[in-house]
Coordinates of N, CA, C and O in Angstrom, one line a residue:
M1 N 58.7 58.9 -95.5 CA 58.5 58.4 -96.9 C 59.0 57.0 -97.0 O 60.2 56.8 -96.7
R2 N 58.2 56.1 -97.5 CA 58.6 54.8 -97.7 C 59.5 54.7 -98.9 O 59.3 55.2 -100.0
M3 N 60.7 53.9 -98.7 CA 61.7 53.8 -99.8 C 62.1 52.4 -100.0 O 61.9 51.5 -99.0
R4 N 62.7 52.1 -101.1 CA 63.4 50.8 -101.3 C 64.8 51.0 -100.8 O 65.6 51.8 -101.3
V5 N 65.2 50.2 -99.8 CA 66.5 50.4 -99.2 C 67.4 49.2 -99.3 O 66.9 48.1 -99.5
I6 N 68.7 49.5 -99.2 CA 69.7 48.4 -99.1 C 70.3 48.6 -97.7 O 70.7 49.7 -97.4
V7 N 70.4 47.6 -97.0 CA 71.0 47.6 -95.6 C 72.5 47.2 -95.8 O 72.8 46.1 -96.4
Y8 N 73.4 48.0 -95.3 CA 74.8 47.7 -95.4 C 75.4 47.6 -94.0 O 75.4 48.6 -93.2
N9 N 76.0 46.5 -93.7 CA 76.7 46.2 -92.4 C 78.1 45.9 -92.7 O 78.4 45.0 -93.5
R10 N 79.0 46.6 -92.0 CA 80.5 46.3 -92.3 C 81.3 46.3 -91.0 O 81.0 47.2 -90.1
K11 N 82.2 45.4 -90.9 CA 83.1 45.3 -89.9 C 84.4 44.9 -90.5 O 84.5 44.0 -91.3
S12 N 85.5 45.5 -90.1 CA 86.8 45.2 -90.6 C 87.4 44.1 -89.8 O 87.9 44.4 -88.7
E13 N 87.5 42.9 -90.3 CA 88.2 41.8 -89.6 C 89.7 41.8 -90.0 O 90.5 41.4 -89.2
K14 N 89.9 42.2 -91.2 CA 91.2 42.1 -91.8 C 92.3 42.9 -91.0 O 93.3 42.4 -90.7
D15 N 92.0 44.2 -90.8 CA 92.9 45.1 -90.1 C 92.6 45.3 -88.7 O 93.3 46.1 -88.0
K16 N 91.6 44.8 -88.1 CA 91.2 45.0 -86.7 C 91.0 46.5 -86.5 O 91.0 46.9 -85.3
E17 N 90.7 47.3 -87.5 CA 90.5 48.7 -87.3 C 89.3 49.0 -86.5 O 89.1 50.0 -85.8
D18 N 88.3 48.1 -86.5 CA 87.0 48.4 -85.9 C 86.8 47.5 -84.7 O 85.6 47.1 -84.5
A19 N 87.8 47.2 -83.9 CA 87.7 46.3 -82.8 C 86.6 46.8 -81.8 O 86.0 46.0 -81.1
Q20 N 86.4 48.1 -81.7 CA 85.6 48.7 -80.7 C 84.2 49.0 -81.2 O 83.3 49.4 -80.4
V21 N 83.9 48.8 -82.5 CA 82.5 49.1 -82.9 C 81.6 47.9 -82.8 O 82.0 46.8 -82.6
L22 N 80.3 48.2 -83.0 CA 79.4 47.1 -82.9 C 79.7 46.0 -83.9 O 80.1 46.3 -85.0
S23 N 79.4 44.8 -83.5 CA 79.6 43.7 -84.4 C 78.5 43.7 -85.5 O 77.5 44.4 -85.3
I24 N 78.7 42.9 -86.5 CA 77.7 42.9 -87.6 C 76.3 42.5 -87.1 O 75.3 43.2 -87.4
P25 N 76.2 41.5 -86.2 CA 74.8 41.2 -85.7 C 74.2 42.4 -85.0 O 73.0 42.6 -85.1
S26 N 75.0 43.2 -84.2 CA 74.4 44.3 -83.5 C 74.0 45.4 -84.5 O 73.0 46.1 -84.4
Q27 N 74.8 45.6 -85.6 CA 74.5 46.6 -86.6 C 73.2 46.2 -87.3 O 72.3 47.0 -87.5
K28 N 73.1 44.9 -87.6 CA 71.8 44.4 -88.2 C 70.6 44.7 -87.4 O 69.6 45.1 -87.9
G29 N 70.7 44.6 -86.0 CA 69.6 44.9 -85.2 C 69.2 46.3 -85.2 O 68.0 46.7 -85.3
E30 N 70.2 47.2 -85.1 CA 70.0 48.7 -85.2 C 69.4 49.0 -86.5 O 68.4 49.8 -86.6
N31 N 69.9 48.5 -87.6 CA 69.4 48.8 -88.9 C 68.0 48.3 -89.2 O 67.2 49.0 -89.8
A32 N 67.7 47.1 -88.6 CA 66.3 46.6 -88.7 C 65.3 47.5 -88.1 O 64.2 47.7 -88.6
R33 N 65.7 48.1 -86.9 CA 64.8 49.1 -86.3 C 64.6 50.3 -87.1 O 63.5 50.8 -87.2
R34 N 65.6 50.8 -87.8 CA 65.5 51.9 -88.7 C 64.6 51.6 -89.9 O 63.7 52.4 -90.3
V35 N 64.7 50.4 -90.4 CA 63.9 50.0 -91.6 C 62.4 49.9 -91.1 O 61.5 50.5 -91.8
Q36 N 62.2 49.3 -90.0 CA 60.8 49.1 -89.5 C 60.2 50.5 -89.1 O 59.1 50.7 -89.5
K37 N 61.0 51.3 -88.5 CA 60.5 52.7 -88.1 C 60.0 53.5 -89.3 O 59.0 54.1 -89.3
G38 N 60.8 53.4 -90.4 CA 60.4 54.1 -91.6 C 59.5 53.4 -92.5 O 59.0 53.9 -93.5
G39 N 59.2 52.1 -92.2 CA 58.3 51.3 -93.1 C 58.9 51.1 -94.5 O 58.1 50.9 -95.4
H40 N 60.2 50.9 -94.5 CA 60.8 50.8 -95.8 C 60.8 49.3 -96.3 O 60.6 48.4 -95.5
D41 N 61.0 49.2 -97.6 CA 61.1 47.9 -98.2 C 62.6 47.6 -98.4 O 63.3 48.3 -99.1
V42 N 63.1 46.4 -97.9 CA 64.5 46.1 -98.0 C 64.6 45.3 -99.4 O 64.1 44.3 -99.6
V43 N 65.5 45.9 -100.2 CA 65.8 45.3 -101.5 C 66.9 44.3 -101.4 O 66.8 43.2 -102.0
D44 N 67.9 44.6 -100.6 CA 69.0 43.7 -100.4 C 69.7 44.1 -99.1 O 69.5 45.2 -98.5
E45 N 70.5 43.2 -98.6 CA 71.3 43.4 -97.4 C 72.7 42.8 -97.6 O 72.8 41.7 -98.0
Y46 N 73.7 43.6 -97.2 CA 75.0 43.2 -97.4 C 75.7 43.2 -96.0 O 75.6 44.2 -95.3
D47 N 76.4 42.1 -95.7 CA 77.3 42.0 -94.6 C 78.7 41.9 -95.1 O 79.0 40.9 -95.8
E48 N 79.6 42.8 -94.8 CA 80.9 42.8 -95.4 C 81.9 42.9 -94.3 O 81.9 43.8 -93.5
E49 N 82.9 42.0 -94.3 CA 84.0 42.0 -93.4 C 85.2 42.4 -94.2 O 86.0 41.5 -94.6
W50 N 85.4 43.7 -94.3 CA 86.5 44.2 -95.2 C 86.8 45.6 -94.8 O 85.9 46.4 -94.5
S51 N 88.0 46.0 -94.8 CA 88.4 47.3 -94.4 C 87.9 48.3 -95.5 O 87.9 48.0 -96.7
A52 N 87.5 49.5 -95.0 CA 87.0 50.5 -95.9 C 88.1 51.6 -96.1 O 87.9 52.7 -96.6
K53 N 89.4 51.3 -95.7 CA 90.5 52.2 -95.9 C 90.8 52.5 -97.4 O 91.3 53.5 -97.7
K54 N 90.6 51.5 -98.2 CA 90.9 51.6 -99.6 C 89.6 51.2 -100.4 O 88.8 50.4 -100.0
P55 N 89.5 51.8 -101.6 CA 88.4 51.4 -102.5 C 88.6 50.0 -102.9 O 89.7 49.5 -102.9
G56 N 87.5 49.3 -103.3 CA 87.6 48.0 -103.9 C 86.8 46.9 -103.2 O 86.9 45.8 -103.5
R57 N 86.0 47.3 -102.2 CA 85.2 46.3 -101.5 C 84.1 45.8 -102.4 O 83.3 46.5 -103.0
P58 N 84.1 44.5 -102.6 CA 83.2 43.9 -103.6 C 81.7 44.1 -103.3 O 80.9 44.5 -104.2
K59 N 81.3 43.9 -102.0 CA 79.8 44.1 -101.7 C 79.4 45.5 -101.7 O 78.3 45.9 -102.2
F60 N 80.3 46.4 -101.3 CA 80.0 47.8 -101.3 C 79.8 48.3 -102.8 O 78.9 49.0 -103.1
N61 N 80.7 47.9 -103.7 CA 80.6 48.2 -105.1 C 79.3 47.6 -105.7 O 78.7 48.3 -106.5
D62 N 79.0 46.4 -105.3 CA 77.7 45.8 -105.8 C 76.5 46.7 -105.4 O 75.6 46.9 -106.2
M63 N 76.5 47.1 -104.1 CA 75.5 47.9 -103.6 C 75.3 49.2 -104.4 O 74.3 49.6 -104.8
M64 N 76.5 49.9 -104.6 CA 76.5 51.1 -105.3 C 76.0 51.0 -106.7 O 75.2 51.8 -107.3
S65 N 76.3 49.9 -107.4 CA 75.9 49.6 -108.7 C 74.4 49.4 -108.8 O 73.7 49.9 -109.7
K66 N 73.8 48.7 -107.8 CA 72.4 48.5 -107.7 C 71.6 49.9 -107.6 O 70.6 50.1 -108.2
I67 N 72.2 50.8 -106.7 CA 71.6 52.1 -106.6 C 71.7 52.9 -107.8 O 70.7 53.5 -108.3
E68 N 72.8 52.8 -108.5 CA 73.0 53.6 -109.8 C 72.0 53.0 -110.8 O 71.6 53.8 -111.7
A69 N 71.7 51.7 -110.8 CA 70.8 51.1 -111.7 C 69.3 51.4 -111.4 O 68.4 51.0 -112.1
G70 N 69.1 52.1 -110.3 CA 67.7 52.4 -109.9 C 67.0 51.3 -109.2 O 65.8 51.4 -109.0
E71 N 67.7 50.3 -108.7 CA 67.1 49.2 -108.0 C 66.8 49.5 -106.5 O 66.0 48.8 -105.9
A72 N 67.3 50.6 -106.0 CA 67.1 51.0 -104.6 C 67.2 52.5 -104.5 O 67.8 53.1 -105.4
D73 N 66.6 53.1 -103.5 CA 66.5 54.5 -103.3 C 67.5 55.0 -102.2 O 67.9 56.1 -102.2
A74 N 67.7 54.1 -101.2 CA 68.4 54.6 -100.0 C 69.3 53.5 -99.4 O 69.2 52.3 -99.8
I75 N 70.2 53.9 -98.5 CA 71.1 53.0 -97.8 C 70.7 53.2 -96.3 O 70.6 54.3 -95.8
V76 N 70.7 52.0 -95.6 CA 70.5 52.0 -94.2 C 71.8 51.4 -93.6 O 72.2 50.3 -94.0
C77 N 72.5 52.2 -92.8 CA 73.8 51.7 -92.1 C 73.9 52.2 -90.7 O 73.2 53.2 -90.4
W78 N 74.7 51.6 -89.9 CA 74.8 52.1 -88.5 C 75.3 53.5 -88.4 O 74.8 54.3 -87.7
R79 N 76.5 53.8 -89.1 CA 77.1 55.1 -89.1 C 77.7 55.3 -90.5 O 78.0 54.4 -91.2
L80 N 78.0 56.6 -90.8 CA 78.6 56.8 -92.1 C 79.9 56.1 -92.3 O 80.3 55.7 -93.4
N81 N 80.7 56.0 -91.2 CA 82.0 55.4 -91.4 C 81.9 53.9 -91.7 O 82.9 53.3 -92.0
R82 N 80.7 53.3 -91.7 CA 80.6 51.9 -92.2 C 80.7 51.9 -93.7 O 81.0 51.0 -94.3
L83 N 80.3 53.1 -94.3 CA 80.3 53.2 -95.8 C 81.6 53.5 -96.3 O 82.0 53.0 -97.4
A84 N 82.4 54.4 -95.7 CA 83.7 54.8 -96.3 C 84.6 55.3 -95.2 O 84.2 56.0 -94.3
R85 N 85.9 55.0 -95.4 CA 87.0 55.5 -94.7 C 88.1 56.0 -95.6 O 89.3 56.0 -95.3
N86 N 87.7 56.2 -96.9 CA 88.7 56.7 -97.9 C 88.0 57.8 -98.7 O 86.7 57.7 -98.8
P87 N 88.7 58.7 -99.3 CA 88.1 59.8 -100.0 C 87.4 59.4 -101.3 O 86.5 60.1 -101.7
I88 N 87.8 58.4 -101.9 CA 87.2 58.0 -103.2 C 85.7 57.5 -102.9 O 84.8 57.9 -103.6
D89 N 85.6 56.5 -102.0 CA 84.2 56.0 -101.7 C 83.4 57.1 -101.1 O 82.2 57.2 -101.4
G90 N 84.0 57.8 -100.2 CA 83.2 58.9 -99.6 C 82.7 59.9 -100.6 O 81.6 60.4 -100.5
G91 N 83.6 60.3 -101.5 CA 83.2 61.3 -102.6 C 82.1 60.7 -103.5 O 81.2 61.4 -103.9
R92 N 82.2 59.4 -103.8 CA 81.2 58.7 -104.6 C 79.8 58.8 -104.0 O 78.8 59.1 -104.6
I93 N 79.8 58.5 -102.7 CA 78.5 58.5 -101.9 C 78.0 59.9 -101.9 O 76.8 60.2 -102.2
Q94 N 78.8 60.9 -101.6 CA 78.4 62.3 -101.5 C 77.8 62.8 -102.9 O 76.8 63.4 -102.9
C95 N 78.5 62.5 -103.9 CA 78.1 62.9 -105.3 C 76.8 62.3 -105.6 O 75.9 63.0 -106.1
M96 N 76.6 61.0 -105.3 CA 75.3 60.3 -105.7 C 74.2 60.9 -104.8 O 73.1 61.0 -105.3
L97 N 74.5 61.2 -103.6 CA 73.5 61.8 -102.7 C 73.1 63.2 -103.2 O 71.9 63.5 -103.4
Q98 N 74.1 64.0 -103.6 CA 73.8 65.4 -104.1 C 73.0 65.4 -105.4 O 72.2 66.2 -105.6
Q99 N 73.3 64.4 -106.2 CA 72.6 64.3 -107.5 C 71.2 63.6 -107.4 O 70.4 63.6 -108.3
G100 N 70.9 63.1 -106.2 CA 69.6 62.5 -105.9 C 69.5 61.1 -106.4 O 68.4 60.5 -106.4
I101 N 70.6 60.5 -106.8 CA 70.7 59.1 -107.1 C 70.4 58.2 -105.9 O 69.6 57.3 -105.9
I102 N 71.1 58.7 -104.8 CA 70.8 58.1 -103.5 C 69.8 59.2 -102.9 O 70.2 60.4 -102.8
K103 N 68.6 58.7 -102.5 CA 67.6 59.7 -102.0 C 67.8 59.9 -100.5 O 67.3 60.9 -100.0
S104 N 68.4 58.9 -99.8 CA 68.6 59.1 -98.4 C 69.6 58.1 -97.9 O 69.7 57.0 -98.4
I105 N 70.4 58.5 -96.9 CA 71.2 57.6 -96.1 C 70.7 57.6 -94.7 O 70.8 58.7 -94.1
I106 N 70.3 56.5 -94.2 CA 69.6 56.5 -92.9 C 70.6 55.8 -91.9 O 71.0 54.6 -92.1
T107 N 71.0 56.5 -90.9 CA 71.9 55.9 -89.9 C 71.2 56.0 -88.5 O 70.2 56.5 -88.4
S108 N 71.9 55.4 -87.5 CA 71.4 55.4 -86.1 C 71.3 56.8 -85.6 O 70.6 57.1 -84.7
E109 N 72.1 57.7 -86.2 CA 72.2 59.1 -85.6 C 71.4 60.1 -86.4 O 70.8 61.0 -85.8
K110 N 71.3 59.9 -87.7 CA 70.5 60.9 -88.5 C 70.2 60.4 -89.9 O 70.7 59.3 -90.2
E111 N 69.4 61.1 -90.6 CA 69.1 60.8 -92.0 C 69.8 61.9 -92.9 O 69.6 63.1 -92.6
Y112 N 70.5 61.5 -93.9 CA 71.2 62.4 -94.8 C 70.4 62.4 -96.1 O 70.1 61.4 -96.6
L113 N 70.1 63.6 -96.5 CA 69.2 63.9 -97.7 C 70.0 64.7 -98.7 O 70.9 65.4 -98.4
P114 N 69.5 64.6 -100.0 CA 70.2 65.4 -101.1 C 70.2 66.9 -100.8 O 71.0 67.6 -101.3
T115 N 69.2 67.4 -100.1 CA 69.1 68.8 -99.8 C 69.9 69.3 -98.6 O 69.9 70.5 -98.4
D116 N 70.5 68.4 -97.9 CA 71.3 68.8 -96.7 C 72.5 69.5 -97.1 O 73.0 69.4 -98.2
N117 N 73.0 70.3 -96.1 CA 74.3 70.9 -96.3 C 75.4 69.8 -96.3 O 75.4 68.9 -95.4
V118 N 76.2 69.8 -97.3 CA 77.2 68.8 -97.5 C 78.4 68.8 -96.6 O 79.2 67.9 -96.5
I119 N 78.5 69.9 -95.8 CA 79.7 70.1 -95.0 C 79.7 69.0 -93.9 O 80.8 68.4 -93.6
Q120 N 78.6 68.8 -93.2 CA 78.6 67.8 -92.2 C 79.1 66.4 -92.7 O 79.9 65.7 -92.0
M121 N 78.5 66.0 -93.8 CA 78.9 64.7 -94.3 C 80.4 64.7 -94.7 O 81.1 63.7 -94.4
A122 N 80.9 65.7 -95.3 CA 82.3 65.8 -95.7 C 83.2 65.7 -94.5 O 84.2 65.0 -94.5
V123 N 82.8 66.4 -93.4 CA 83.5 66.3 -92.2 C 83.5 64.9 -91.6 O 84.6 64.4 -91.2
E124 N 82.4 64.2 -91.6 CA 82.3 62.9 -91.0 C 83.1 61.9 -91.8 O 83.8 61.1 -91.3
F125 N 83.1 62.0 -93.2 CA 83.9 61.1 -94.0 C 85.4 61.4 -93.8 O 86.2 60.6 -93.8
G126 N 85.7 62.7 -93.7 CA 87.1 63.1 -93.5 C 87.6 62.6 -92.1 O 88.7 62.2 -92.0
M127 N 86.8 62.7 -91.1 CA 87.2 62.1 -89.8 C 87.4 60.6 -89.9 O 88.3 60.1 -89.3
A128 N 86.6 59.9 -90.6 CA 86.7 58.5 -90.7 C 88.0 58.1 -91.5 O 88.8 57.2 -91.1
T129 N 88.3 58.9 -92.5 CA 89.6 58.7 -93.3 C 90.8 59.0 -92.4 O 91.8 58.3 -92.3
Q130 N 90.7 60.1 -91.6 CA 91.8 60.5 -90.7 C 92.0 59.5 -89.6 O 93.2 59.2 -89.3
Y131 N 91.0 58.9 -89.1 CA 91.1 57.8 -88.1 C 91.9 56.7 -88.7 O 92.8 56.2 -88.0
S132 N 91.7 56.3 -89.9 CA 92.4 55.2 -90.5 C 93.9 55.5 -90.6 O 94.8 54.7 -90.4
L133 N 94.1 56.8 -91.1 CA 95.5 57.2 -91.2 C 96.3 57.2 -89.9 O 97.4 56.8 -89.8
D134 N 95.6 57.8 -88.9 CA 96.2 57.9 -87.6 C 96.4 56.5 -87.0 O 97.5 56.2 -86.3
L135 N 95.5 55.6 -87.1 CA 95.6 54.2 -86.6 C 96.9 53.5 -87.2 O 97.6 52.9 -86.5
S136 N 97.1 53.7 -88.5 CA 98.2 53.1 -89.2 C 99.5 53.6 -88.6 O 100.4 52.9 -88.3
K137 N 99.6 54.9 -88.4 CA 100.8 55.5 -87.7 C 101.0 55.0 -86.3 O 102.1 54.7 -85.9
D138 N 99.9 54.9 -85.6 CA 100.0 54.5 -84.2 C 100.5 53.0 -84.1 O 101.3 52.7 -83.2
V139 N 100.0 52.2 -85.0 CA 100.4 50.8 -85.0 C 101.9 50.7 -85.4 O 102.7 50.0 -84.7
K140 N 102.4 51.4 -86.4 CA 103.8 51.4 -86.7 C 104.7 51.9 -85.6 O 105.7 51.4 -85.3
R141 N 104.2 53.0 -84.9 CA 105.0 53.5 -83.8 C 105.1 52.5 -82.7 O 106.1 52.3 -82.1
G142 N 104.0 51.8 -82.4 CA 104.0 50.7 -81.4 C 104.9 49.6 -81.7 O 105.6 49.1 -80.9
M143 N 104.9 49.2 -83.0 CA 105.8 48.1 -83.5 C 107.3 48.6 -83.3 O 108.1 47.8 -82.9
N144 N 107.6 49.8 -83.7 CA 108.9 50.3 -83.6 C 109.4 50.4 -82.1 O 110.5 50.1 -81.8
Q145 N 108.5 50.7 -81.2 CA 108.8 50.8 -79.8 C 109.1 49.4 -79.3 O 110.1 49.2 -78.5
K146 N 108.4 48.3 -79.8 CA 108.7 47.0 -79.4 C 110.1 46.6 -79.8 O 110.9 45.9 -79.1
V147 N 110.5 46.9 -81.1 CA 111.8 46.6 -81.6 C 112.9 47.3 -80.7 O 113.9 46.7 -80.4
N148 N 112.6 48.6 -80.4 CA 113.6 49.4 -79.6 C 113.8 48.8 -78.2 O 114.8 48.9 -77.6
M149 N 112.7 48.1 -77.7 CA 112.8 47.4 -76.4 C 113.4 46.0 -76.5 O 113.5 45.3 -75.5
G150 N 113.7 45.6 -77.7 CA 114.3 44.3 -77.9 C 113.3 43.2 -78.2 O 113.7 42.0 -78.2
W151 N 112.1 43.5 -78.3 CA 111.0 42.6 -78.6 C 110.9 42.3 -80.1 O 111.2 43.2 -80.9
K152 N 110.5 41.1 -80.4 CA 110.2 40.8 -81.8 C 108.7 41.0 -82.0 O 107.9 40.3 -81.5
P153 N 108.3 42.1 -82.8 CA 106.9 42.3 -83.0 C 106.3 41.2 -83.9 O 107.0 40.7 -84.7
G154 N 105.0 41.0 -83.8 CA 104.4 40.0 -84.7 C 104.3 38.6 -84.0 O 104.5 38.5 -82.8
R155 N 104.0 37.6 -84.8 CA 103.9 36.3 -84.2 C 105.2 35.7 -83.8 O 106.2 35.9 -84.5
P156 N 105.2 34.8 -82.8 CA 106.5 34.2 -82.4 C 106.9 33.2 -83.5 O 106.1 32.7 -84.2
P157 N 108.2 33.0 -83.6 CA 108.7 32.1 -84.7 C 108.3 30.6 -84.3 O 107.9 30.3 -83.2
L158 N 108.5 29.8 -85.3 CA 108.1 28.4 -85.1 C 109.0 27.8 -84.0 O 110.2 28.0 -83.9
G159 N 108.3 27.1 -83.0 CA 109.0 26.5 -81.9 C 108.9 27.4 -80.6 O 109.3 27.0 -79.6
Y160 N 108.2 28.5 -80.8 CA 108.0 29.5 -79.7 C 106.5 29.8 -79.6 O 105.8 29.5 -80.5
M161 N 106.1 30.4 -78.4 CA 104.7 30.7 -78.2 C 104.6 32.0 -77.4 O 105.6 32.3 -76.7
R162 N 103.5 32.7 -77.5 CA 103.3 33.9 -76.8 C 102.7 33.5 -75.4 O 101.9 32.6 -75.3
D163 N 103.2 34.2 -74.4 CA 102.8 34.1 -73.0 C 101.5 34.9 -72.9 O 101.6 36.1 -72.5
D164 N 100.3 34.3 -73.1 CA 99.1 35.1 -73.1 C 98.5 35.3 -71.7 O 97.5 36.0 -71.5
A165 N 99.2 34.8 -70.7 CA 98.7 34.9 -69.3 C 99.0 36.3 -68.8 O 98.4 36.8 -67.8
R166 N 99.9 37.0 -69.4 CA 100.4 38.3 -69.0 C 99.4 39.4 -69.5 O 98.7 39.2 -70.5
V167 N 99.5 40.6 -68.9 CA 98.8 41.7 -69.3 C 99.3 42.3 -70.6 O 100.5 42.2 -70.9
K168 N 98.4 42.8 -71.5 CA 98.8 43.3 -72.8 C 100.0 44.3 -72.6 O 99.9 45.2 -71.7
G169 N 101.0 44.2 -73.4 CA 102.1 45.1 -73.3 C 103.3 44.5 -72.5 O 104.4 45.0 -72.6
T170 N 103.0 43.4 -71.8 CA 104.0 42.8 -71.0 C 104.2 41.3 -71.4 O 105.0 40.6 -70.7
K171 N 103.5 40.9 -72.4 CA 103.6 39.5 -72.8 C 104.9 39.2 -73.4 O 105.6 40.0 -73.9
Q172 N 105.4 37.9 -73.1 CA 106.7 37.5 -73.6 C 106.6 36.4 -74.6 O 105.6 35.7 -74.6
T173 N 107.7 36.1 -75.3 CA 107.8 35.0 -76.2 C 108.5 33.9 -75.4 O 109.6 34.1 -74.9
L174 N 107.9 32.7 -75.3 CA 108.5 31.6 -74.6 C 108.8 30.4 -75.5 O 108.2 30.3 -76.6
V175 N 109.6 29.5 -75.1 CA 109.9 28.3 -75.8 C 108.6 27.4 -75.7 O 108.0 27.3 -74.7
D176 N 108.2 26.9 -76.9 CA 107.0 26.0 -76.9 C 107.5 24.6 -76.6 O 108.2 24.0 -77.3
P177 N 107.1 24.1 -75.4 CA 107.6 22.8 -75.0 C 107.2 21.6 -75.9 O 107.9 20.6 -76.0
D178 N 106.1 21.8 -76.6 CA 105.7 20.7 -77.5 C 106.3 20.7 -78.9 O 106.4 19.7 -79.6
R179 N 106.8 21.9 -79.3 CA 107.3 22.0 -80.7 C 108.8 22.4 -80.8 O 109.4 22.3 -81.9
F180 N 109.4 23.0 -79.8 CA 110.7 23.5 -79.9 C 111.7 22.5 -80.3 O 112.5 22.7 -81.3
D181 N 111.7 21.3 -79.7 CA 112.7 20.3 -80.1 C 112.5 19.8 -81.5 O 113.4 19.4 -82.2
L182 N 111.2 19.8 -82.0 CA 110.9 19.3 -83.3 C 111.5 20.2 -84.4 O 111.8 19.7 -85.5
V183 N 111.7 21.5 -84.2 CA 112.1 22.4 -85.2 C 113.6 22.7 -85.1 O 114.1 23.5 -85.9
Q184 N 114.3 22.2 -84.2 CA 115.8 22.4 -84.0 C 116.5 21.6 -85.0 O 116.2 20.4 -85.3
I185 N 117.6 22.1 -85.6 CA 118.4 21.4 -86.6 C 119.6 20.9 -85.9 O 120.3 21.4 -85.1

């Protein structure tokens, strides 16, 4: 069925939570294939580099407002976790899909329809939310481990530099020969 779609591409640059997922250009290519395969009309396309851990993404909210206003029927995105990693946005999407405001969510893996069993979508959004929660805990644990080993986590202070020639986890902070003397008092 031909629909008016909004294409949504998201990658989190801010928190690096999505370092292993497809880049926005790759998502765009996948989504373009889905649009072409369905013969859909693209109403708008959003590229957003913003974490979905919390509500408040400007382009996501604009997209949802357009759908609520009846300007589009469906969303095309690479995977559901591109749309939400928090229960508020995930619940909003599920509710709009169940009410038929969103007529379809088309991903690389499947198409979600208002008549589908909501359990699968709830589980996928729940897994995306849990991933964000676990990642936050893992990062804090790693930073605490660095402190316990006597390392200063984060960026080196002014006058110092990171030894990037070493393997991750063994990098050291070194004196910056160009700037160290300039910042000494």
